[in-house]
N, CA, C and O atoms as CSV, one atom per row, in Angstrom:
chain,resi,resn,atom,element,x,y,z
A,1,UNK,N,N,0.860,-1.175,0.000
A,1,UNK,CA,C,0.000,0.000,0.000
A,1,UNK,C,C,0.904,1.235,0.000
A,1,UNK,O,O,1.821,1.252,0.820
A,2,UNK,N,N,0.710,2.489,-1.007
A,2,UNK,CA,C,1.281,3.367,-1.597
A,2,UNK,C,C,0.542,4.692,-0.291
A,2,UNK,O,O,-0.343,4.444,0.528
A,3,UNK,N,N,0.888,5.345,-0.385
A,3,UNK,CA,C,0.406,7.243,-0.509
A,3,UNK,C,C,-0.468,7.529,-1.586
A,3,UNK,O,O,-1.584,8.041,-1.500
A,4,UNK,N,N,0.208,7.106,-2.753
A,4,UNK,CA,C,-0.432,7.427,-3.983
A,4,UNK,C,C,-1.235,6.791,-4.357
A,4,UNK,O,O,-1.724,7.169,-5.422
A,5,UNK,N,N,-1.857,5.415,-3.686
A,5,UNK,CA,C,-2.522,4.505,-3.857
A,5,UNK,C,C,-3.916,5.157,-2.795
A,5,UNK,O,O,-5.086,5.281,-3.159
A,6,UNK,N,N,-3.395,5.464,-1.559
A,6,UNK,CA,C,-4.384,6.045,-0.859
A,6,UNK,C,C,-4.957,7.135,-1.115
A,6,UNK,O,O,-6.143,7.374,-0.891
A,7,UNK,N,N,-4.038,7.988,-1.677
A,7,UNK,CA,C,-4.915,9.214,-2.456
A,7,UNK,C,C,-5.616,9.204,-3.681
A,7,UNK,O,O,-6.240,10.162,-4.136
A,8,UNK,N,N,-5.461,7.792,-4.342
A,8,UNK,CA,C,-6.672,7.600,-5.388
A,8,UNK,C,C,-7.784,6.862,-4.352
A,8,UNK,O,O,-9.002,6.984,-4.487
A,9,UNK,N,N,-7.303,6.284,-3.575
A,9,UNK,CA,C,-8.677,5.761,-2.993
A,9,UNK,C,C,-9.583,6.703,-2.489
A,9,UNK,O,O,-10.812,6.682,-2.571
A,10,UNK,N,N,-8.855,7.528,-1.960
A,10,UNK,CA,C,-9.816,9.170,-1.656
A,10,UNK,C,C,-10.831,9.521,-2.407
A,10,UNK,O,O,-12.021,9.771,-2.217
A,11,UNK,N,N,-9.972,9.481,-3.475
A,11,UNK,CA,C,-10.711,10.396,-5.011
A,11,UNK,C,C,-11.628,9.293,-5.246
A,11,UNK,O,O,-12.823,9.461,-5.003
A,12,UNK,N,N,-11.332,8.527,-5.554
A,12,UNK,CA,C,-12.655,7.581,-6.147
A,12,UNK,C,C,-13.984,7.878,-5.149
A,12,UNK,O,O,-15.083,8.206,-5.595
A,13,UNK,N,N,-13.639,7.681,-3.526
A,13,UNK,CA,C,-14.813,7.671,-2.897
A,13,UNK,C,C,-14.969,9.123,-3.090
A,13,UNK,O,O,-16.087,9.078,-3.604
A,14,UNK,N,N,-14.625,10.615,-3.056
A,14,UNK,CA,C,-15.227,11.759,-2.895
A,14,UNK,C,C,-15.779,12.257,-4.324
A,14,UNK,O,O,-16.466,13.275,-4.400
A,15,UNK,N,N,-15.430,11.456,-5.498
A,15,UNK,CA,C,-15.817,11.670,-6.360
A,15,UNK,C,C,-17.321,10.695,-7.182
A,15,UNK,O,O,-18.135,11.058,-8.031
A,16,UNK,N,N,-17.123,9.202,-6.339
A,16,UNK,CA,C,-18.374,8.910,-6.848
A,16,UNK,C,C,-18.255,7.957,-8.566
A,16,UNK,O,O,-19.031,7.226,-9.181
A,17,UNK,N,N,-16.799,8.498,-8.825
A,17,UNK,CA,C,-16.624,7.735,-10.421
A,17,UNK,C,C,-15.061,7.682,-10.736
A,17,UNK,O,O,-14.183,8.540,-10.645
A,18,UNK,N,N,-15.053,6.811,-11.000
A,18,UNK,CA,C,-13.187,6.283,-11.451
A,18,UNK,C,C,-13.048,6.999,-12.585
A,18,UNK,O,O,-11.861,7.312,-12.498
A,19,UNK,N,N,-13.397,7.419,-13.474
A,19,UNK,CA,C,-13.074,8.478,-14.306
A,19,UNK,C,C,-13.390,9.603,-14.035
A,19,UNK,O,O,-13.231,10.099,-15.150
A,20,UNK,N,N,-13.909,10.876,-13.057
A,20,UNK,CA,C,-13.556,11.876,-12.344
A,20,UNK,C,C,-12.291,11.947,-11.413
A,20,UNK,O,O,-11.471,12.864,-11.374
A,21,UNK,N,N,-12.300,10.972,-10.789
A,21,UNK,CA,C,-11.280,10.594,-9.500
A,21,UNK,C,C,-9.543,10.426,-10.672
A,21,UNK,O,O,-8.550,11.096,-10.389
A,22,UNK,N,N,-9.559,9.650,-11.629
A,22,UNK,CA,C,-8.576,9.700,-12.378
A,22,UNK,C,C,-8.295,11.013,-13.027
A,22,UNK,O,O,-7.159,11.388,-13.320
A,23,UNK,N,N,-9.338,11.662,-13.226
A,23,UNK,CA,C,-9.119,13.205,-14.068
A,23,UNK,C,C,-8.627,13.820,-12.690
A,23,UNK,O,O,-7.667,14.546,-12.948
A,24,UNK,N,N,-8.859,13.823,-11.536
A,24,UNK,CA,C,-8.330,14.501,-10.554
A,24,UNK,C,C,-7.221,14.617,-10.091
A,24,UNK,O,O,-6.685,15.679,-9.773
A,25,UNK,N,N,-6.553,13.010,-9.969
A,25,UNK,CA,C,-5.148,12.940,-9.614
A,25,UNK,C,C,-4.237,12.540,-11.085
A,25,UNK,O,O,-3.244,11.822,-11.203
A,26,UNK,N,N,-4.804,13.110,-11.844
A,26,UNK,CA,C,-4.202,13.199,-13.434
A,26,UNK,C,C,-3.111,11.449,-13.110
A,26,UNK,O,O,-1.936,11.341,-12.759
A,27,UNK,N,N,-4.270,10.238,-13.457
A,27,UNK,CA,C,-3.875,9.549,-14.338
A,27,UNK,C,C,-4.748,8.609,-14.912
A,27,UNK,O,O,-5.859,8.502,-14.394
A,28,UNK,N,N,-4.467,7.909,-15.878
A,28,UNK,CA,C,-5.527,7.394,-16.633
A,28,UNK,C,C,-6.528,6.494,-15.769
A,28,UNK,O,O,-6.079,5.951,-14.759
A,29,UNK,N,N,-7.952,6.304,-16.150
A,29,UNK,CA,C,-9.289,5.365,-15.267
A,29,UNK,C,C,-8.058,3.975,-15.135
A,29,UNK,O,O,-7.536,3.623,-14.077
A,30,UNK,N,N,-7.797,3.349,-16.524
A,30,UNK,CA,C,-7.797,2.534,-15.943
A,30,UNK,C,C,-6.342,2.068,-14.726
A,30,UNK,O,O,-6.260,1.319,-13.753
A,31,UNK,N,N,-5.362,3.004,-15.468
A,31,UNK,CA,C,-4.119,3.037,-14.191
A,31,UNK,C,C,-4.694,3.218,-12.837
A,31,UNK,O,O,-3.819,3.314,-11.976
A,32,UNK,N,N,-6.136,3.305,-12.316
A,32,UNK,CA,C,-6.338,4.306,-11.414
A,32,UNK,C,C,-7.314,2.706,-10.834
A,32,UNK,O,O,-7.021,1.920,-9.933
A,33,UNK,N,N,-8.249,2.708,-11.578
A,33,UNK,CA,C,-8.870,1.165,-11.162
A,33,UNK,C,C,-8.240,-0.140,-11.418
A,33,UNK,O,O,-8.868,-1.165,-11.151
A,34,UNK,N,N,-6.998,-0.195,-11.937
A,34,UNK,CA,C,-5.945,-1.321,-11.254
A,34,UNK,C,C,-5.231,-0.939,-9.937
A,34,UNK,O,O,-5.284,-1.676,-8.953
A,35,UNK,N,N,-4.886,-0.332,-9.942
A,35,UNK,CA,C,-4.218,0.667,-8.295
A,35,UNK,C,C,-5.225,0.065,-7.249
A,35,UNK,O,O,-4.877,-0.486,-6.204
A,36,UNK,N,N,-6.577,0.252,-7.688
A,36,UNK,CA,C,-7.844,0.230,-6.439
A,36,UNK,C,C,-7.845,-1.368,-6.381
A,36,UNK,O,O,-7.600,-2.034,-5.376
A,37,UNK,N,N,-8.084,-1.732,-7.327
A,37,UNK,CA,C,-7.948,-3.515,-7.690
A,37,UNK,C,C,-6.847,-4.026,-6.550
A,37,UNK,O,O,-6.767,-4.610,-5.469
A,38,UNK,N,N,-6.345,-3.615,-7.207
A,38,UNK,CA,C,-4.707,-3.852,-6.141
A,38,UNK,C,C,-4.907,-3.698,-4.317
A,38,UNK,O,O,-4.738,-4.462,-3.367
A,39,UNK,N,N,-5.330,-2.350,-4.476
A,39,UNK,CA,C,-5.308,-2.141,-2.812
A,39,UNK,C,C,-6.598,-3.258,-2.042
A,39,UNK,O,O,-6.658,-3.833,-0.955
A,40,UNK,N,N,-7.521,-3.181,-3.251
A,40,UNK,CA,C,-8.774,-4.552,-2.805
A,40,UNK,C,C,-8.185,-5.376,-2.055
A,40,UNK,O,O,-8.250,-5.542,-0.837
A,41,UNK,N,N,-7.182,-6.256,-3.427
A,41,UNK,CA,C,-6.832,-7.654,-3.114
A,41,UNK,C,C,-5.671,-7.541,-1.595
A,41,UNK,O,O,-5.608,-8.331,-0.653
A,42,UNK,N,N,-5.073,-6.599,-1.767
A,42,UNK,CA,C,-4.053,-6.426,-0.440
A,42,UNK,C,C,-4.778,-6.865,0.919
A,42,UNK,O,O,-4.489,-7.705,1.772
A,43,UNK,N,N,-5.828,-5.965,0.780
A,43,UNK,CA,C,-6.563,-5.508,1.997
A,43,UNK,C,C,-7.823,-6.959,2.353
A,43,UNK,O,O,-8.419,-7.234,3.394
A,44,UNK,N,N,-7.839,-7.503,1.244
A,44,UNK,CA,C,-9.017,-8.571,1.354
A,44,UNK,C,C,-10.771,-8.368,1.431
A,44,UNK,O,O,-11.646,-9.103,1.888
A,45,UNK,N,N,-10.818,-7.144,0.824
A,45,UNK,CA,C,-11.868,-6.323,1.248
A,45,UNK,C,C,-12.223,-5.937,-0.137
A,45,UNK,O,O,-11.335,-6.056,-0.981
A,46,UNK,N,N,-13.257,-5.540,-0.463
A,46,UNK,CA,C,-14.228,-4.909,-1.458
A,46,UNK,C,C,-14.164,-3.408,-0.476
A,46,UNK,O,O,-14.506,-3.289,0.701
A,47,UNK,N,N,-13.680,-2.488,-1.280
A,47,UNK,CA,C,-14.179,-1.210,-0.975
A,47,UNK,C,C,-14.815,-0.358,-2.290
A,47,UNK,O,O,-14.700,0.866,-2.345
A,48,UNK,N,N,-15.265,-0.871,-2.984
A,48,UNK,CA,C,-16.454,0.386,-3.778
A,48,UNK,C,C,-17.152,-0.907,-4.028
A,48,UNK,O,O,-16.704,-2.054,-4.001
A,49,UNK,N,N,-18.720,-0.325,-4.354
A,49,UNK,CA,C,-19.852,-1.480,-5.067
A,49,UNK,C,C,-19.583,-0.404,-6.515
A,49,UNK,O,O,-19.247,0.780,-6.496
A,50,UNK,N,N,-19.824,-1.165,-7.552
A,50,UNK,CA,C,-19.307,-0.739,-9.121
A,50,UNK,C,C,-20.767,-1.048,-9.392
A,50,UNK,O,O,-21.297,-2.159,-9.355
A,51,UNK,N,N,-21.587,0.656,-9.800
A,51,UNK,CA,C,-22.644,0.608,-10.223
A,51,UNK,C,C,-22.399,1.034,-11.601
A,51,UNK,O,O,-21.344,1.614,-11.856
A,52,UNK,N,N,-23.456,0.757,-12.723
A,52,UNK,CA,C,-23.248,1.768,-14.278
A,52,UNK,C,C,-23.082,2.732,-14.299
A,52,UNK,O,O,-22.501,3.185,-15.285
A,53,UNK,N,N,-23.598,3.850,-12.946
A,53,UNK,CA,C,-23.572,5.659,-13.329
A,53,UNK,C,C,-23.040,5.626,-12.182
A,53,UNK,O,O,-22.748,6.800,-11.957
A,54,UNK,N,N,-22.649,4.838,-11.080
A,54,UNK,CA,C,-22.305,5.272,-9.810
A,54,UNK,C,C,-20.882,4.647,-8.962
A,54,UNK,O,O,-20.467,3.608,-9.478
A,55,UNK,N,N,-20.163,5.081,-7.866
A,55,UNK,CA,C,-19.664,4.314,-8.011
A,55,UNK,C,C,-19.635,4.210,-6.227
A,55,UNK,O,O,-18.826,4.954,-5.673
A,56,UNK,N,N,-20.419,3.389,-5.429
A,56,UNK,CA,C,-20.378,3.431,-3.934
A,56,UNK,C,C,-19.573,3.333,-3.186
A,56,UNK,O,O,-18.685,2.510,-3.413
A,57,UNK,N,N,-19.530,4.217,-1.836
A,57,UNK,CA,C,-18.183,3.150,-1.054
A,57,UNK,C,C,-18.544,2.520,-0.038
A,57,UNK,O,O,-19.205,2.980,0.893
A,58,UNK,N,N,-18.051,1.204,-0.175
A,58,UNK,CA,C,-18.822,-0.072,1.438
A,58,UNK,C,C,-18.515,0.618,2.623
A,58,UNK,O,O,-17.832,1.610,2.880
A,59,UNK,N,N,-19.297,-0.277,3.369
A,59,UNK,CA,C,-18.909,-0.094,4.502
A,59,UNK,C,C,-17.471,0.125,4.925
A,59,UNK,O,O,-17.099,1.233,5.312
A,60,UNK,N,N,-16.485,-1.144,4.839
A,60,UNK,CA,C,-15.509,-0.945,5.299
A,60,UNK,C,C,-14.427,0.141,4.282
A,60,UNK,O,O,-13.337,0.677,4.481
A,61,UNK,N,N,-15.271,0.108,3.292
A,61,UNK,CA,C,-14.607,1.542,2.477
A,61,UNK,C,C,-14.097,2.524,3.008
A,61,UNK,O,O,-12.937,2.937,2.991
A,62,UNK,N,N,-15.683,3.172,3.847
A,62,UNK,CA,C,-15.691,4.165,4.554
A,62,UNK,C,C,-14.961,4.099,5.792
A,62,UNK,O,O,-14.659,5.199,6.256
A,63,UNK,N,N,-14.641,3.197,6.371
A,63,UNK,CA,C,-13.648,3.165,7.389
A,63,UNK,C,C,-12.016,3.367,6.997
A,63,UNK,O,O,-11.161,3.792,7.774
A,64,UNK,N,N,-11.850,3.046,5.909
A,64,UNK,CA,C,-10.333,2.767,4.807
A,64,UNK,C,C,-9.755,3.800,4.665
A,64,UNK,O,O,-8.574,4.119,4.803
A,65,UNK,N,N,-11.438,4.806,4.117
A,65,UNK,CA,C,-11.144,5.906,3.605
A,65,UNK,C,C,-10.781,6.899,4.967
A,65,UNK,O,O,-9.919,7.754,4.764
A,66,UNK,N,N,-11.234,6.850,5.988
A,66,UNK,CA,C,-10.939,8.042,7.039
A,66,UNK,C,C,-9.921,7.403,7.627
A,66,UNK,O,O,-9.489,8.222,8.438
A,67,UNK,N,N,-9.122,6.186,7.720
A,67,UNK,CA,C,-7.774,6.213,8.319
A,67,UNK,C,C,-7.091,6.295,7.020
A,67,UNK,O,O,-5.928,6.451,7.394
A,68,UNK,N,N,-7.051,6.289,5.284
A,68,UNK,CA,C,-6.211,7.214,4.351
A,68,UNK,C,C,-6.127,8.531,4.917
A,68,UNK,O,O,-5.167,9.067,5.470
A,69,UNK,N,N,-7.207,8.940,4.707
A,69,UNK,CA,C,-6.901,10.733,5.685
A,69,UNK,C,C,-6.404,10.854,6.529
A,69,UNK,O,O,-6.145,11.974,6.968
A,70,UNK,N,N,-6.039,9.688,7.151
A,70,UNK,CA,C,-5.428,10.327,8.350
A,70,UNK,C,C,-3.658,9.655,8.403
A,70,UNK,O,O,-2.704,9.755,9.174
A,71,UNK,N,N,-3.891,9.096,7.357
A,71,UNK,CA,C,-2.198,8.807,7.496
A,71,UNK,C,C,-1.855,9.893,6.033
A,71,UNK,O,O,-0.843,10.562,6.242
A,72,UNK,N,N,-2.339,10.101,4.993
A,72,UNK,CA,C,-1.889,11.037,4.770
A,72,UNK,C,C,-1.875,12.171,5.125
A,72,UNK,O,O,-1.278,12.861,4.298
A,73,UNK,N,N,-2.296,12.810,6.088
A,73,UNK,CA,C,-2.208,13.907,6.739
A,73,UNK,C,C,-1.298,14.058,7.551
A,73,UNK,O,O,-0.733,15.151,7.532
A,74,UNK,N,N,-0.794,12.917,8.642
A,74,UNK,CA,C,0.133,12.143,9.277
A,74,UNK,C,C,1.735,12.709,8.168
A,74,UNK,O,O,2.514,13.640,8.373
A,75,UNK,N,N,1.707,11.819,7.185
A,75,UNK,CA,C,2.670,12.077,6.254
A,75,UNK,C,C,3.147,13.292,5.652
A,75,UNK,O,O,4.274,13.492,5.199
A,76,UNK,N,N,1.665,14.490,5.717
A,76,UNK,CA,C,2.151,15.757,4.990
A,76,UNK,C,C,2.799,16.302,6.326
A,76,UNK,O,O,3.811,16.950,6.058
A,77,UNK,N,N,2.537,16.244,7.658
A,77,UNK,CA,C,3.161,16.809,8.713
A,77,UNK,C,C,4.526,16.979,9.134
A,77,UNK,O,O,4.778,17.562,10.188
């Protein structure tokens, strides 16, 4: 597990879509949803449900996602 891996995981959940979240941290959807793929399988966990227009974050998503914030915040300090 990256920094840069956690700060796409950010983006995906505050954005709602792997192609906003990739336009955000300028790199391509799919460089961006192998990264997430990746941090999945690490973690053993499903963190987004992959809807057609949407893109959710699970439960334990939402837990993933507020200790990313807080270790990258940790890290910018």
């Amino acid at each position: 597990m990256t920094l840069v891996e956690l700060r796409y995981l950010i983006a995906v959940a505050e954005q709602g879509s792997f192609r906003r979240a990739a336009e955000q941290v300028h790199v391509s959807q799919p460089a961006l949803s192998l990264a997430i793929a990746r941090l999945e399988d690490e973690l053993g966990v499903k963190l987004f449900e992959r809807g057609k227009s949407r893109v959710a974050t699970t439960a334990i998503g939402v837990a993933v996602v507020a200790q990313a914030r807080r270790v990258l915040a940790e890290a910018a300090a």
